[in-house]
mmCIF file of C-alpha atoms in Angstrom:
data_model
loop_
_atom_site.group_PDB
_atom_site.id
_atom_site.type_symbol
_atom_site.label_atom_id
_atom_site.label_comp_id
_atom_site.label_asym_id
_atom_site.label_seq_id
_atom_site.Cartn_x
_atom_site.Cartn_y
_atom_site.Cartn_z
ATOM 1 C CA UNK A 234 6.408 4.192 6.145
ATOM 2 C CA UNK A 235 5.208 0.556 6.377
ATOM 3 C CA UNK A 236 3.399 0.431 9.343
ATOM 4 C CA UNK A 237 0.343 0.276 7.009
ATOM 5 C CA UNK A 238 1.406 -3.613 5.869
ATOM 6 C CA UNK A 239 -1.142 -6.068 6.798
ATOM 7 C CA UNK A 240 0.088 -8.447 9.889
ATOM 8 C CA UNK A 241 0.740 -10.989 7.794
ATOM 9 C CA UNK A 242 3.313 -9.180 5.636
ATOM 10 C CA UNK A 243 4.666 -7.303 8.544
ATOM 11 C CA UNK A 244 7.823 -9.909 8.163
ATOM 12 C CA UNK A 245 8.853 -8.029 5.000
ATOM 13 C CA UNK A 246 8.617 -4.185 6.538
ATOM 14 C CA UNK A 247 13.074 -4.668 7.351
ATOM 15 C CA UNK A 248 13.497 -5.974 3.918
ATOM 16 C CA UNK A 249 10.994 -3.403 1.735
ATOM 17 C CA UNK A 250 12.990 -0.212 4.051
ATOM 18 C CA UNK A 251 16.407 -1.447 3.249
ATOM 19 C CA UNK A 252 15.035 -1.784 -0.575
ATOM 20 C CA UNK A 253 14.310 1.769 -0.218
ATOM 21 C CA UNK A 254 17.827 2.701 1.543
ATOM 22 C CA UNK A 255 19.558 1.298 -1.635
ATOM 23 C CA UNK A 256 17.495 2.799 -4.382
ATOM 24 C CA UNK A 257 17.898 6.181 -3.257
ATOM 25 C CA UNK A 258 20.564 8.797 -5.104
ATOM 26 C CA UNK A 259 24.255 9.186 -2.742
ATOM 27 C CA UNK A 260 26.514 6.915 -1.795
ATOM 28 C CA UNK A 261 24.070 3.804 -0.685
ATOM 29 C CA UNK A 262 22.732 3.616 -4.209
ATOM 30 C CA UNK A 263 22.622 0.500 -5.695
ATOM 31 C CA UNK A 264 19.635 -1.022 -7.877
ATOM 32 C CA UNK A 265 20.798 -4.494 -7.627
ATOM 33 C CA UNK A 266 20.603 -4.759 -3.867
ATOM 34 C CA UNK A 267 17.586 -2.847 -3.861
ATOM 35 C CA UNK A 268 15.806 -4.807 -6.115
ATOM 36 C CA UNK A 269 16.833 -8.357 -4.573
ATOM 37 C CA UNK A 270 15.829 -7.095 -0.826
ATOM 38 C CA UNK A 271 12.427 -6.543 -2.687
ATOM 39 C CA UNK A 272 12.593 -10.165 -4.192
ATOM 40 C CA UNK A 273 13.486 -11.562 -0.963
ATOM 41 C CA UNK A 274 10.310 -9.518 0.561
ATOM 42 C CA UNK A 275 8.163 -10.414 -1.860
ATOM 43 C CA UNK A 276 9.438 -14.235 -1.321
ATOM 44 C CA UNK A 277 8.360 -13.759 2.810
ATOM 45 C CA UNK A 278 5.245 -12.303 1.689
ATOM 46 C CA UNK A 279 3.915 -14.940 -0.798
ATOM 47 C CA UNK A 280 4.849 -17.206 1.881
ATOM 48 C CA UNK A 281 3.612 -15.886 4.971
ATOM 49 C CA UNK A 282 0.282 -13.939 3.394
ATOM 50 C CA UNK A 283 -3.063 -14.564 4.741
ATOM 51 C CA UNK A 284 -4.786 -15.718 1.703
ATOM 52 C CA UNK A 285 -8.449 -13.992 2.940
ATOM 53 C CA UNK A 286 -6.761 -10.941 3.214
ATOM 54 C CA UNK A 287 -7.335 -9.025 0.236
ATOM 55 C CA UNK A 288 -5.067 -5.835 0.954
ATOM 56 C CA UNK A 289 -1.800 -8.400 1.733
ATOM 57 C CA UNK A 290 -2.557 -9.934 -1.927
ATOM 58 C CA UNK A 291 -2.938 -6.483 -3.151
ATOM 59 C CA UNK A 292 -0.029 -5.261 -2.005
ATOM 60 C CA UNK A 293 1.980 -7.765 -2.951
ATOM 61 C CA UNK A 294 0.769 -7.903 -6.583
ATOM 62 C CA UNK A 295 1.786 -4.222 -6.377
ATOM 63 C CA UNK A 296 5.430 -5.132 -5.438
ATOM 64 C CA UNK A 297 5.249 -8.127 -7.634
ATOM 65 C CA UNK A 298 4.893 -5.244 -10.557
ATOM 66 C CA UNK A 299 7.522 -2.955 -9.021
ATOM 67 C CA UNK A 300 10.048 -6.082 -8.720
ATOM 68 C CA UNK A 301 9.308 -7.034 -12.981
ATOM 69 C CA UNK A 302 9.607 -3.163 -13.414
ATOM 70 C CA UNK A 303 13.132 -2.878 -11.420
ATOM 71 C CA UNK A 304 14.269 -6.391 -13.230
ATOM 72 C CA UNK A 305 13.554 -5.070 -16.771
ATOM 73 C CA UNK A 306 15.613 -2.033 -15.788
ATOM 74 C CA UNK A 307 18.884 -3.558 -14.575
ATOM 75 C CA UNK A 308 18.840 -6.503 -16.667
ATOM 76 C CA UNK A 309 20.536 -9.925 -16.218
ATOM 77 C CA UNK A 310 22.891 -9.425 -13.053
ATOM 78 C CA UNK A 311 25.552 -12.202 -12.769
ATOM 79 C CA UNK A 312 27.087 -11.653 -9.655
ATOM 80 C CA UNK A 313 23.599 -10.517 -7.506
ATOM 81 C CA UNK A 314 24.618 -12.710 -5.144
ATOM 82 C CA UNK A 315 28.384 -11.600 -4.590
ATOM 83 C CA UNK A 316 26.981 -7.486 -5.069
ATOM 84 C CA UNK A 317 24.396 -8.415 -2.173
ATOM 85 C CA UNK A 318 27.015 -10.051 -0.069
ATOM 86 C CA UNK A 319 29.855 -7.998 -0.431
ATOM 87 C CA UNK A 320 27.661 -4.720 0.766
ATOM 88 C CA UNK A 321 26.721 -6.735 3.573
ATOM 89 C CA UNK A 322 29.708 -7.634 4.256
ATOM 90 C CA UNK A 323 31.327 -3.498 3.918
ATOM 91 C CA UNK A 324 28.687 -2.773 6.053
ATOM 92 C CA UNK A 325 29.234 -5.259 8.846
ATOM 93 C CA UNK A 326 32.856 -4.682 9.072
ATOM 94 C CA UNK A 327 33.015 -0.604 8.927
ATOM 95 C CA UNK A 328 30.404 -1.508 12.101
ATOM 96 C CA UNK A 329 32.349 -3.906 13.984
ATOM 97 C CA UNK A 330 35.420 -1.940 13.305
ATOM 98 C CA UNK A 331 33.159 0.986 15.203
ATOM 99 C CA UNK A 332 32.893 -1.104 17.832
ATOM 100 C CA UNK A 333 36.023 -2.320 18.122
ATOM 101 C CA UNK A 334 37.622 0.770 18.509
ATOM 102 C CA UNK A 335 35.196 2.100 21.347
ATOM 103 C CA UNK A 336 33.515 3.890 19.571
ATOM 104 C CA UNK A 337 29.820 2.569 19.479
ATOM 105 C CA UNK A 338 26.918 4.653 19.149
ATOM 106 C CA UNK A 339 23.450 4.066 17.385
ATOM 107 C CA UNK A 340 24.428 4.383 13.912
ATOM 108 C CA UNK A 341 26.781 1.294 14.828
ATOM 109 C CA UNK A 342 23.679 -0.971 15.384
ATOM 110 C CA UNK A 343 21.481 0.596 12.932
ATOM 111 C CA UNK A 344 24.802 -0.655 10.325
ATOM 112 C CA UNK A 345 24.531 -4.248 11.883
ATOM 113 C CA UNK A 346 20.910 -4.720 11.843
ATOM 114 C CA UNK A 347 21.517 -3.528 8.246
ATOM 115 C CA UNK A 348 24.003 -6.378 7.819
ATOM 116 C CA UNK A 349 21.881 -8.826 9.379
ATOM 117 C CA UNK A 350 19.367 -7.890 7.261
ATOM 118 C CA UNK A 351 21.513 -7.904 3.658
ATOM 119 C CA UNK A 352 22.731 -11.424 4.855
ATOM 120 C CA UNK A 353 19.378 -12.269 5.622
ATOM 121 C CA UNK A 354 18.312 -11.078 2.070
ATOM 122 C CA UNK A 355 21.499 -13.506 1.013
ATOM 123 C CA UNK A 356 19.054 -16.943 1.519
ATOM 124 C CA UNK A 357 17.570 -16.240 -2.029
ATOM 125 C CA UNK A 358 20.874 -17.711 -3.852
ATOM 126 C CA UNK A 359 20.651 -20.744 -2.040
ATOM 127 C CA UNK A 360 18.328 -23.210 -3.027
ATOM 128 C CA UNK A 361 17.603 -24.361 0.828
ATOM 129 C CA UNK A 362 17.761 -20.896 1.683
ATOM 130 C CA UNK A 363 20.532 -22.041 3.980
ATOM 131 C CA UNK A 364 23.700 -19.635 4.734
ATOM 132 C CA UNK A 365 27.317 -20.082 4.476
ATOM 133 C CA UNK A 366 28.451 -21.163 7.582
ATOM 134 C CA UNK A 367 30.895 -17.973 7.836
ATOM 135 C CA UNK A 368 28.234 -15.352 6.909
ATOM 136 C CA UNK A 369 25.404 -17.140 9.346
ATOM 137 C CA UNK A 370 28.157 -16.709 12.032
ATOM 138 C CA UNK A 371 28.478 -13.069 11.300
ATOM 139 C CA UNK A 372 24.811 -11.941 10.480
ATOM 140 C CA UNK A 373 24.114 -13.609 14.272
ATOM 141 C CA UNK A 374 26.867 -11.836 15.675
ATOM 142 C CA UNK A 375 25.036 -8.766 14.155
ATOM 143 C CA UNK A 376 21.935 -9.061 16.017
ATOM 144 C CA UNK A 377 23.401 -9.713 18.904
ATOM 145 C CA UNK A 378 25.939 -6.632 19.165
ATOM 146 C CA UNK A 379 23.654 -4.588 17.350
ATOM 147 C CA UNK A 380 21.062 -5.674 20.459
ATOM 148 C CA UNK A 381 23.622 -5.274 23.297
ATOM 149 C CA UNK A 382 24.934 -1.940 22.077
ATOM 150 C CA UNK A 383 21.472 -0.718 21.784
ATOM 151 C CA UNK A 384 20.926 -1.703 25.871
ATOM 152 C CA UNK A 385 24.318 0.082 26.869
ATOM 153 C CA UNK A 386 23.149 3.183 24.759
ATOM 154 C CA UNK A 387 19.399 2.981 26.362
ATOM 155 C CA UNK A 388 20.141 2.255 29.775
ATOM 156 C CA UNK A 389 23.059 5.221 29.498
ATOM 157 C CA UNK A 390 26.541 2.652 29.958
ATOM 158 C CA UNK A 391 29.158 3.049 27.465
ATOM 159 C CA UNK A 392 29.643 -0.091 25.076
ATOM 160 C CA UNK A 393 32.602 -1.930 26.112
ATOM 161 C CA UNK A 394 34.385 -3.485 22.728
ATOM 162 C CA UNK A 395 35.791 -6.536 23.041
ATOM 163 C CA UNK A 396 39.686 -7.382 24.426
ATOM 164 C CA UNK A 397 40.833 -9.564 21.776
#
């Protein structure tokens, strides 16, 4: 779906397909986190474009629109931050708790790259862009389970949880 995004943007293809995840009717829907994983791309973008590139500053005038559009729509949101966060957070732990109990398959690191990516998306209420000690601590553990459950699963060896 956005394997069309010039190679400068492609740092914002995780971040525009979780955007999509959450904006979609059922039980993932939520406009808020949607709309800030689009911010947060948009934020990559601007930085990372190649300014002789005419189709990255295209696209990202389109999203620009799309991201005014969605803001006008949900209004003034006070607690973003905590709403981003906290489905991060759900997310991370219903994951981990997967894991825990042995039971690891794909969807299990498909839900912590998710995480990692929601806490990732988190750096926009920050003014360094700098993460809360506790939630950088669990957005790495994400990518590195999610990683090492993905080798067991590929090379065909159960994941072994942890014994703590």
């Amino acid at each position: 779906m956005y394997d069309d995004l010039p190679p400068s943007l492609k740092g914002m293809k995780d971040f525009l397909f979780k955007a999509d995840q959450f904006q979609r009717p059922g039980l993932a829907n939520n406009p808020v986190v949607a709309h800030h994983c689009r911010v947060f791309a948009l934020e990559l973008g601007l930085k990372d474009r190649d300014k002789g590139d005419k189709s990255a500053m295209d696209m990202l005038m389109q999203l620009m629109d799309q991201v005014e559009k969605e803001k006008a729509q949900i209004g003034l949101v006070d607690d973003a931050k905590a709403q981003v966060q906290d489905t991060a957070m759900k997310i991370f732990l219903k994951a981990d708790n997967k894991y825990r109990a042995g039971q690891a398959d794909l969807s299990t690191v498909k839900a912590l790259k998710g995480a990692a990516v929601l806490f990732d998306v988190c750096r926009q209420f920050h003014p360094d862009g700098e993460l809360d000690a506790d939630v950088m601590e669990k957005q790495k553990y994400a990518k590195y389970k999610a990683a090492e459950i993905f080798m067991c699963l590929k090379e065909g060896r159960a994941p072994q949880p942890p014994t703590d």
